[in-house]
Short mmCIF file of C-alpha atoms in Angstrom, two decimals:
data_model
loop_
_atom_site.label_atom_id
_atom_site.label_comp_id
_atom_site.label_asym_id
_atom_site.label_seq_id
_atom_site.Cartn_x
_atom_site.Cartn_y
_atom_site.Cartn_z
CA MET A 1 105.72 219.50 40.74
CA ALA A 2 104.61 222.70 42.44
CA ILE A 3 101.28 222.33 44.12
CA SER A 4 99.39 225.36 45.36
CA SER A 5 97.82 225.75 48.77
CA GLN A 6 94.83 223.73 49.91
CA PHE A 7 92.80 226.95 50.05
CA ARG A 8 92.53 226.91 46.25
CA LEU A 9 90.01 224.08 46.72
CA LEU A 10 87.60 226.64 48.17
CA GLY A 11 87.42 228.23 44.74
CA GLN A 12 86.46 225.03 42.93
CA ARG A 13 82.99 223.59 42.44
CA ARG A 14 84.12 220.03 43.11
CA PHE A 15 84.87 221.05 46.73
CA LEU A 16 83.31 224.39 47.77
CA PRO A 17 79.59 223.41 47.70
CA PHE A 18 80.35 220.27 49.71
CA TYR A 19 82.43 222.29 52.16
CA LEU A 20 79.63 224.83 52.68
CA THR A 21 77.11 222.00 53.05
CA GLN A 22 79.04 220.23 55.79
CA PHE A 23 79.85 223.54 57.51
CA SER A 24 76.20 224.58 57.64
CA GLY A 25 75.20 221.15 58.94
CA ALA A 26 77.74 221.19 61.80
CA PHE A 27 76.75 224.76 62.66
CA ASN A 28 73.04 223.94 62.70
CA ASP A 29 73.49 220.78 64.76
CA ASN A 30 75.31 222.69 67.47
CA LEU A 31 73.07 225.76 67.34
CA TYR A 32 69.95 223.64 67.73
CA LYS A 33 71.37 221.23 70.32
CA ASN A 34 72.92 223.92 72.54
CA ALA A 35 69.94 226.26 72.24
CA LEU A 36 67.62 223.43 73.26
CA LEU A 37 69.80 222.54 76.26
CA LEU A 38 69.90 226.19 77.36
CA LEU A 39 66.14 226.55 76.93
CA ILE A 40 65.56 223.47 79.04
CA ALA A 41 68.04 224.65 81.70
CA TYR A 42 66.78 228.21 81.99
CA LYS A 43 63.18 228.26 80.72
CA THR A 44 61.76 225.10 82.28
CA THR A 45 61.72 223.29 85.61
CA GLY A 46 61.86 219.89 83.92
CA LEU A 47 59.80 217.90 81.45
CA MET A 48 57.60 214.82 81.73
CA GLY A 49 58.10 214.79 85.50
CA LEU A 50 61.89 214.62 85.13
CA SER A 51 64.45 217.05 86.60
CA VAL A 52 66.33 219.50 84.40
CA ASN A 53 69.60 217.55 84.81
CA THR A 54 67.90 214.33 83.78
CA VAL A 55 66.30 215.94 80.74
CA ILE A 56 69.62 217.47 79.64
CA ASN A 57 71.32 214.07 79.85
CA LEU A 58 68.36 212.50 78.03
CA ALA A 59 68.78 215.08 75.25
CA ALA A 60 72.47 214.22 74.86
CA PHE A 61 71.56 210.52 74.72
CA LEU A 62 68.83 211.06 72.11
CA PHE A 63 71.24 212.91 69.81
CA ILE A 64 73.88 210.18 69.90
CA LEU A 65 71.52 207.16 69.87
CA PRO A 66 70.94 207.19 66.07
CA PHE A 67 74.66 206.57 65.47
CA PHE A 68 74.28 203.18 67.13
CA LEU A 69 70.96 202.41 65.44
CA PHE A 70 71.46 203.53 61.86
CA SER A 71 75.19 203.80 61.05
CA GLY A 72 75.28 200.40 59.36
CA ILE A 73 72.36 201.30 57.11
CA ALA A 74 73.87 204.74 56.40
CA GLY A 75 77.18 203.18 55.36
CA GLN A 76 75.50 200.67 53.04
CA MET A 77 73.47 203.42 51.37
CA ALA A 78 76.51 205.64 50.84
CA ASP A 79 78.39 202.73 49.23
CA SER A 80 75.44 201.73 47.03
CA TYR A 81 74.05 205.04 45.75
CA GLU A 82 75.37 208.24 44.22
CA LYS A 83 76.83 210.32 47.05
CA ALA A 84 75.85 213.80 45.89
CA ALA A 85 72.22 212.64 45.64
CA ILE A 86 72.38 211.30 49.19
CA ILE A 87 73.77 214.63 50.40
CA ARG A 88 70.87 216.51 48.79
CA LYS A 89 68.27 214.16 50.27
CA VAL A 90 69.82 214.39 53.72
CA LYS A 91 69.82 218.20 53.58
CA LEU A 92 66.22 218.18 52.36
CA ALA A 93 65.36 216.05 55.39
CA GLU A 94 67.10 218.64 57.56
CA ILE A 95 64.76 221.33 56.22
CA ALA A 96 61.72 219.19 57.07
CA ILE A 97 63.04 218.59 60.59
CA MET A 98 63.76 222.27 61.08
CA VAL A 99 60.29 223.27 59.90
CA LEU A 100 58.87 221.07 62.65
CA ALA A 101 61.45 222.43 65.11
CA THR A 102 60.45 225.97 64.21
CA LEU A 103 56.81 225.20 65.01
CA ALA A 104 57.77 223.48 68.28
CA LEU A 105 60.00 226.38 69.34
CA TRP A 106 57.29 228.95 68.59
CA ILE A 107 54.72 227.15 70.75
CA GLY A 108 57.17 225.98 73.41
CA TRP A 109 56.62 222.24 72.87
CA TYR A 110 59.85 221.00 74.42
CA GLU A 111 58.90 217.31 74.39
CA GLY A 112 58.58 217.55 70.62
CA LEU A 113 61.95 219.27 70.42
CA LEU A 114 63.55 216.26 72.11
CA VAL A 115 62.05 213.96 69.47
CA LEU A 116 63.35 216.28 66.77
CA LEU A 117 66.78 216.21 68.41
CA PHE A 118 66.76 212.44 67.83
CA LEU A 119 65.84 213.06 64.19
CA MET A 120 68.69 215.58 63.87
CA GLY A 121 71.03 212.91 65.19
CA ALA A 122 69.64 210.49 62.59
CA GLN A 123 70.17 213.06 59.84
CA SER A 124 73.79 213.52 60.98
CA THR A 125 74.21 209.73 61.05
CA PHE A 126 73.30 209.45 57.37
CA PHE A 127 75.44 212.44 56.40
CA GLY A 128 78.58 211.27 58.23
CA PRO A 129 79.65 208.37 55.96
CA VAL A 130 79.11 210.45 52.82
CA LYS A 131 81.01 213.39 54.30
CA TYR A 132 84.35 211.62 54.34
CA ALA A 133 83.76 208.93 51.70
CA ILE A 134 83.14 211.51 48.97
CA LEU A 135 86.49 213.28 49.38
CA PRO A 136 88.71 210.64 47.69
CA GLN A 137 86.33 210.71 44.71
CA VAL A 138 86.62 214.46 44.17
CA LEU A 139 90.22 215.04 45.31
CA GLY A 140 93.51 213.66 44.10
CA ASP A 141 95.86 211.81 46.44
CA ASP A 142 98.04 214.92 46.67
CA GLU A 143 94.99 216.96 47.76
CA LEU A 144 93.51 214.54 50.27
CA VAL A 145 95.39 215.72 53.35
CA GLY A 146 94.71 219.37 52.52
CA GLY A 147 91.03 218.70 51.85
CA ASN A 148 90.67 216.83 55.13
CA GLY A 149 92.42 219.67 56.89
CA LEU A 150 89.88 222.14 55.52
CA VAL A 151 86.97 219.89 56.48
CA SER A 152 88.37 219.38 59.99
CA MET A 153 88.90 223.11 60.43
CA GLY A 154 85.43 223.89 59.09
CA THR A 155 83.76 221.33 61.33
CA PHE A 156 85.35 222.59 64.54
CA VAL A 157 84.86 226.26 63.65
CA ALA A 158 81.20 225.51 62.90
CA ILE A 159 80.89 223.77 66.28
CA LEU A 160 82.38 226.84 67.97
CA LEU A 161 80.21 229.34 66.09
CA GLY A 162 77.05 227.28 66.60
CA THR A 163 77.73 227.02 70.33
CA ILE A 164 78.45 230.76 70.65
CA ALA A 165 75.39 231.66 68.56
CA ALA A 166 73.16 229.56 70.82
CA GLY A 167 74.49 231.38 73.88
CA LEU A 168 74.03 234.80 72.28
CA LEU A 169 70.48 234.03 71.17
CA MET A 170 69.53 232.91 74.67
CA GLY A 171 70.45 236.36 75.95
CA LEU A 172 67.95 238.08 73.65
CA GLU A 173 64.25 238.65 74.05
CA GLY A 174 62.23 236.08 72.13
CA ALA A 175 65.16 233.64 72.15
CA ALA A 176 63.08 230.62 71.13
CA LYS A 177 61.59 232.34 68.09
CA LEU A 178 64.94 233.76 67.00
CA THR A 179 66.47 230.29 67.32
CA ALA A 180 63.61 228.84 65.27
CA THR A 181 64.21 231.30 62.46
CA SER A 182 67.98 230.80 62.55
CA VAL A 183 67.96 226.98 62.31
CA LEU A 184 65.46 227.02 59.46
CA VAL A 185 67.43 229.62 57.49
CA MET A 186 70.66 227.64 57.98
CA ALA A 187 68.97 224.43 56.83
CA VAL A 188 67.74 226.12 53.65
CA LEU A 189 71.19 227.61 52.97
CA GLY A 190 72.74 224.17 53.47
CA TYR A 191 70.35 222.64 50.94
CA ILE A 192 71.09 225.39 48.40
CA ALA A 193 74.80 224.58 48.74
CA ALA A 194 74.08 220.84 48.47
CA ARG A 195 72.26 221.41 45.16
CA GLN A 196 75.61 222.55 43.70
CA VAL A 197 77.60 219.46 44.73
CA PRO A 198 78.57 217.71 41.45
CA ASP A 199 77.52 214.12 40.91
CA THR A 200 80.26 211.61 41.64
CA GLY A 201 78.86 208.64 39.74
CA VAL A 202 77.65 205.39 41.24
CA VAL A 203 80.24 202.87 42.34
CA SER A 204 78.04 200.17 43.84
CA ASN A 205 79.46 197.26 45.80
CA GLY A 206 76.47 195.13 44.83
CA GLN A 207 75.40 194.90 48.45
CA ALA A 208 71.71 195.25 49.23
CA VAL A 209 70.74 197.89 51.76
CA ARG A 210 69.15 196.02 54.66
CA PHE A 211 67.02 197.97 57.13
CA ARG A 212 68.17 196.18 60.26
CA PRO A 213 69.01 198.80 62.90
CA VAL A 214 71.71 197.83 65.39
CA LEU A 215 72.49 194.53 63.60
CA GLU A 216 73.90 196.27 60.52
CA THR A 217 75.79 198.64 62.80
CA TRP A 218 77.29 195.65 64.58
CA ASN A 219 78.25 194.14 61.23
CA LEU A 220 80.28 197.28 60.52
CA MET A 221 82.81 196.17 63.10
CA SER A 222 83.79 193.15 60.99
CA VAL A 223 84.15 195.39 57.94
CA ALA A 224 86.38 197.78 59.88
CA ALA A 225 88.54 194.90 61.15
CA GLU A 226 89.37 193.60 57.65
CA ARG A 227 92.49 195.79 57.48
CA LYS A 228 94.39 195.98 60.75
CA PRO A 229 96.25 199.27 60.04
CA VAL A 230 92.92 200.92 59.17
CA LEU A 231 91.37 199.57 62.37
CA TRP A 232 94.24 200.96 64.43
CA ALA A 233 93.82 204.34 62.71
CA ILE A 234 90.10 204.28 63.53
CA LEU A 235 90.83 203.55 67.19
CA ALA A 236 93.40 206.37 67.29
CA ILE A 237 90.87 208.89 65.92
CA SER A 238 88.26 207.68 68.39
CA TRP A 239 90.74 208.14 71.22
CA PHE A 240 91.15 211.77 70.17
CA TRP A 241 87.37 212.20 70.37
CA PHE A 242 87.50 210.63 73.84
CA LEU A 243 90.17 213.14 74.84
CA GLY A 244 88.53 216.10 73.10
CA ALA A 245 85.11 215.33 74.59
CA ALA A 246 86.68 215.20 78.05
CA TYR A 247 88.26 218.64 77.63
CA LEU A 248 85.16 220.24 76.11
CA THR A 249 82.83 218.77 78.74
CA GLN A 250 84.94 220.00 81.64
CA PHE A 251 85.60 223.53 80.37
CA PRO A 252 82.59 225.12 82.15
CA ASN A 253 83.46 223.64 85.57
CA PHE A 254 87.18 224.12 84.95
CA ALA A 255 86.61 227.82 84.25
CA LEU A 256 84.42 228.24 87.32
CA SER A 257 86.27 226.08 89.85
CA ASN A 258 89.92 226.35 88.85
CA LEU A 259 90.11 229.76 87.17
CA ARG A 260 87.24 231.45 89.05
CA GLY A 261 86.08 232.76 85.69
CA ASP A 262 82.76 234.02 84.38
CA GLU A 263 80.93 232.77 81.28
CA THR A 264 83.31 234.70 78.98
CA VAL A 265 86.16 232.51 80.23
CA VAL A 266 84.32 229.36 79.14
CA THR A 267 83.89 230.79 75.65
CA LEU A 268 87.55 231.80 75.50
CA LEU A 269 88.76 228.34 76.55
CA LEU A 270 86.54 226.70 73.92
CA SER A 271 87.72 229.20 71.30
CA MET A 272 91.42 228.66 72.01
CA PHE A 273 91.05 224.89 71.86
CA ILE A 274 89.23 224.99 68.53
CA VAL A 275 91.52 227.66 67.05
CA GLY A 276 94.39 225.34 67.90
CA ILE A 277 92.75 222.37 66.16
CA SER A 278 92.12 224.54 63.10
CA ILE A 279 95.76 225.66 62.98
CA GLY A 280 97.01 222.09 63.37
CA SER A 281 94.65 220.86 60.66
CA MET A 282 95.90 223.51 58.25
CA MET A 283 99.55 222.69 59.03
CA CYS A 284 99.19 219.06 57.97
CA GLU A 285 99.31 219.70 54.24
CA ARG A 286 102.66 221.48 54.44
CA LEU A 287 104.15 219.02 56.93
CA THR A 288 103.18 216.00 54.82
CA ARG A 289 104.23 217.75 51.58
CA HIS A 290 100.91 216.76 50.01
CA ARG A 291 101.60 213.07 50.65
CA ILE A 292 99.40 210.59 52.49
CA THR A 293 101.62 209.75 55.43
CA LEU A 294 101.21 209.27 59.17
CA ALA A 295 104.49 211.08 59.91
CA PRO A 296 102.89 213.98 61.89
CA VAL A 297 100.71 211.67 64.01
CA PRO A 298 103.28 210.55 66.65
CA TRP A 299 104.43 214.16 67.05
CA GLY A 300 100.83 215.23 67.58
CA ALA A 301 100.41 212.49 70.18
CA LEU A 302 103.62 213.55 71.94
CA GLY A 303 102.40 217.14 72.07
CA LEU A 304 99.03 216.06 73.49
CA THR A 305 100.85 214.31 76.33
CA LEU A 306 103.46 216.97 77.14
CA LEU A 307 101.13 219.97 76.87
CA GLY A 308 98.40 218.19 78.84
CA ILE A 309 100.90 217.58 81.63
CA ASP A 310 102.04 221.21 81.49
CA LEU A 311 98.41 222.34 81.73
CA PHE A 312 98.18 220.59 85.11
CA PHE A 313 101.10 222.64 86.42
CA ALA A 314 99.93 225.86 84.71
CA VAL A 315 96.66 226.12 86.65
CA PRO A 316 97.07 228.77 89.39
CA ALA A 317 96.99 227.33 92.90
CA SER A 318 95.01 230.30 94.27
CA PRO A 319 93.24 231.93 91.33
CA GLU A 320 91.68 235.37 91.54
CA PRO A 321 88.23 236.05 90.00
CA SER A 322 88.79 236.31 86.25
CA THR A 323 87.22 237.35 82.97
CA TRP A 324 88.38 236.70 79.41
CA TRP A 325 90.49 239.87 79.64
CA THR A 326 92.27 238.55 82.72
CA LEU A 327 93.23 235.39 80.87
CA VAL A 328 94.75 237.24 77.90
CA THR A 329 96.68 239.81 80.01
CA ASP A 330 97.80 237.96 83.17
CA PRO A 331 100.93 235.80 82.60
CA ALA A 332 99.64 233.25 85.12
CA TYR A 333 96.66 232.58 82.90
CA ILE A 334 98.33 233.07 79.52
CA ARG A 335 100.23 229.83 80.06
CA VAL A 336 96.89 228.00 80.42
CA LEU A 337 95.66 229.50 77.13
CA LEU A 338 98.89 228.64 75.31
CA ASP A 339 98.66 225.06 76.54
CA LEU A 340 95.09 224.77 75.27
CA VAL A 341 96.02 226.21 71.88
CA GLY A 342 98.97 223.84 71.71
CA ILE A 343 96.81 220.86 72.65
CA GLY A 344 94.43 221.84 69.86
CA VAL A 345 97.28 222.19 67.33
CA CYS A 346 98.60 218.75 68.25
CA GLY A 347 95.07 217.35 67.97
CA GLY A 348 94.83 218.65 64.40
CA LEU A 349 98.22 217.15 63.54
CA PHE A 350 97.01 213.89 65.07
CA ILE A 351 93.64 213.34 63.37
CA VAL A 352 93.90 214.83 59.86
CA PRO A 353 96.59 212.43 58.53
CA LEU A 354 94.67 209.54 60.10
CA TYR A 355 91.47 210.48 58.25
CA ALA A 356 93.36 210.75 54.94
CA PHE A 357 95.07 207.40 55.62
CA ILE A 358 91.73 205.65 56.23
CA GLN A 359 90.20 207.13 53.08
CA HIS A 360 93.20 206.14 50.96
CA GLU A 361 93.64 202.63 52.35
CA THR A 362 90.01 201.47 52.09
CA PRO A 363 88.43 200.18 48.86
CA GLN A 364 85.99 202.59 47.29
CA ASN A 365 83.08 200.16 47.45
CA LYS A 366 83.44 199.82 51.25
CA ARG A 367 84.77 203.25 52.16
CA ALA A 368 81.50 204.70 53.47
CA GLN A 369 80.91 201.65 55.66
CA ILE A 370 84.40 202.08 57.15
CA ILE A 371 83.60 205.74 57.87
CA ALA A 372 80.28 204.66 59.39
CA ALA A 373 82.16 202.21 61.62
CA LEU A 374 84.48 205.06 62.62
CA ASN A 375 81.46 207.18 63.57
CA VAL A 376 80.06 204.40 65.75
CA ILE A 377 83.36 203.86 67.54
CA ASN A 378 83.74 207.64 67.97
CA ALA A 379 80.31 207.71 69.62
CA LEU A 380 81.25 204.80 71.89
CA PHE A 381 84.45 206.53 72.96
CA MET A 382 82.60 209.79 73.68
CA VAL A 383 80.10 207.93 75.86
CA ALA A 384 83.03 206.23 77.59
CA SER A 385 84.63 209.66 78.05
CA ALA A 386 81.53 210.94 79.85
CA LEU A 387 81.38 207.84 82.07
CA THR A 388 85.11 208.16 82.84
CA GLY A 389 84.58 211.78 83.83
CA ILE A 390 81.76 210.79 86.18
CA LEU A 391 83.92 208.08 87.75
CA VAL A 392 87.14 210.07 88.11
CA LEU A 393 85.63 213.41 89.10
CA GLY A 394 82.52 212.30 90.94
CA VAL A 395 83.39 208.96 92.55
CA LEU A 396 87.18 209.21 92.98
CA ASP A 397 86.95 212.97 93.68
CA VAL A 398 89.93 213.88 91.50
CA SER A 399 90.26 217.56 90.55
CA ILE A 400 89.67 218.65 86.96
CA PRO A 401 93.38 219.49 86.41
CA GLY A 402 94.16 216.07 87.90
CA PHE A 403 91.74 214.50 85.42
CA PHE A 404 93.51 216.27 82.56
CA LEU A 405 96.83 214.93 83.91
CA LEU A 406 95.48 211.36 83.96
CA LEU A 407 94.26 211.70 80.37
CA SER A 408 97.62 213.06 79.23
CA SER A 409 99.43 210.20 80.93
CA ALA A 410 97.12 207.64 79.30
CA ASN A 411 97.82 209.31 75.97
CA GLY A 412 101.42 208.15 76.36
CA LEU A 413 100.21 204.62 75.58
CA VAL A 414 98.50 205.94 72.45
CA LEU A 415 101.78 207.59 71.46
CA ILE A 416 103.47 204.19 71.52
CA ALA A 417 100.65 202.64 69.46
CA VAL A 418 100.65 205.33 66.74
CA TRP A 419 104.44 205.28 66.56
CA ARG A 420 104.31 201.56 65.84
CA LEU A 421 101.53 202.15 63.28
CA ARG A 422 103.63 204.86 61.62
CA ARG A 423 106.61 202.50 61.31
CA ARG A 424 104.49 199.67 59.90
CA THR A 425 102.86 201.84 57.23
CA GLY A 426 106.02 203.64 56.17
#
């Protein structure tokens, strides 16, 4: 049976409104979060008696905290109620949050913006389980890998564009007010798209939604552990977020210290990494031949290891001052860019089949809770990634390329694990 490209899904109502909704949400999250961090770094000398560095770390903590508090509740709701209705309510909540954020940005009330950052994290927490649990209900098995590839590509491109937009807005006069207008407009556009998401029908698991923050999140772990192959797939995805968070966090210092680059170099490194992930995500449909299989995953893991090792050796020993143009024209730097693109491609090959596998192998009445568990473990691994970076770079005084080499070597163990998972699942 001839099956057309995954891009045809973008022309269908069962997928396009959802795709635009999740894209706008990822864009807005990153625009708001990065703009707030830049405003705190450059427009203030600290808040509530705390230093700028402390406030920036507090902001990152406040955004991720809701995943630990509310993921269990979010998963129960998504498994108990109609998913399109939840999407619309979550996007409506985003508008309310952004109205308050607009007011706070206009008057410069940064303490309030931190509270709203927590609420944005909560809104993302409730959207996350629906985001991936809805796909198997609107896509066929032969479309699931392609649909996940599109969602993965859209999410990372939205992260990139939101981050770049925040930086561009900060360079303009009246940055806070322009940011306020932008986040509100994006929230409204996201809600308009959400209004077009078709109803999926209610497939309730009969479980009552219990408002017990933290406890219900903890209970998710037992749900996730019910199927060992699914649990291993969850851990593999979370490892990628550990790895990806490490790369993304170190790009600014890597550009400055090891490439002697300006701010355009940071943007280029981020862009190449995300372009690579997008390419890898799009390749999965063709490589799997529209089947739900983990076949590309070990190859993605192998590439993450080999290219990460090559990146260590590609970094110039005595770099000259560089801009983005230097990196795209000087052979000594082009190798670094190619490695980052390749690492991104392998990351896409690694995570997209795993997402499709989890969606396919979990029962519909528990699928959202499994996704919620995945989100919690992802958050834990990203926190662990930050702590590992502090330990390796700050305490052990390893260089950033050396840190990348250590991560790539550790990924060799993950390669063994996913190869065994691939053989067990066929």
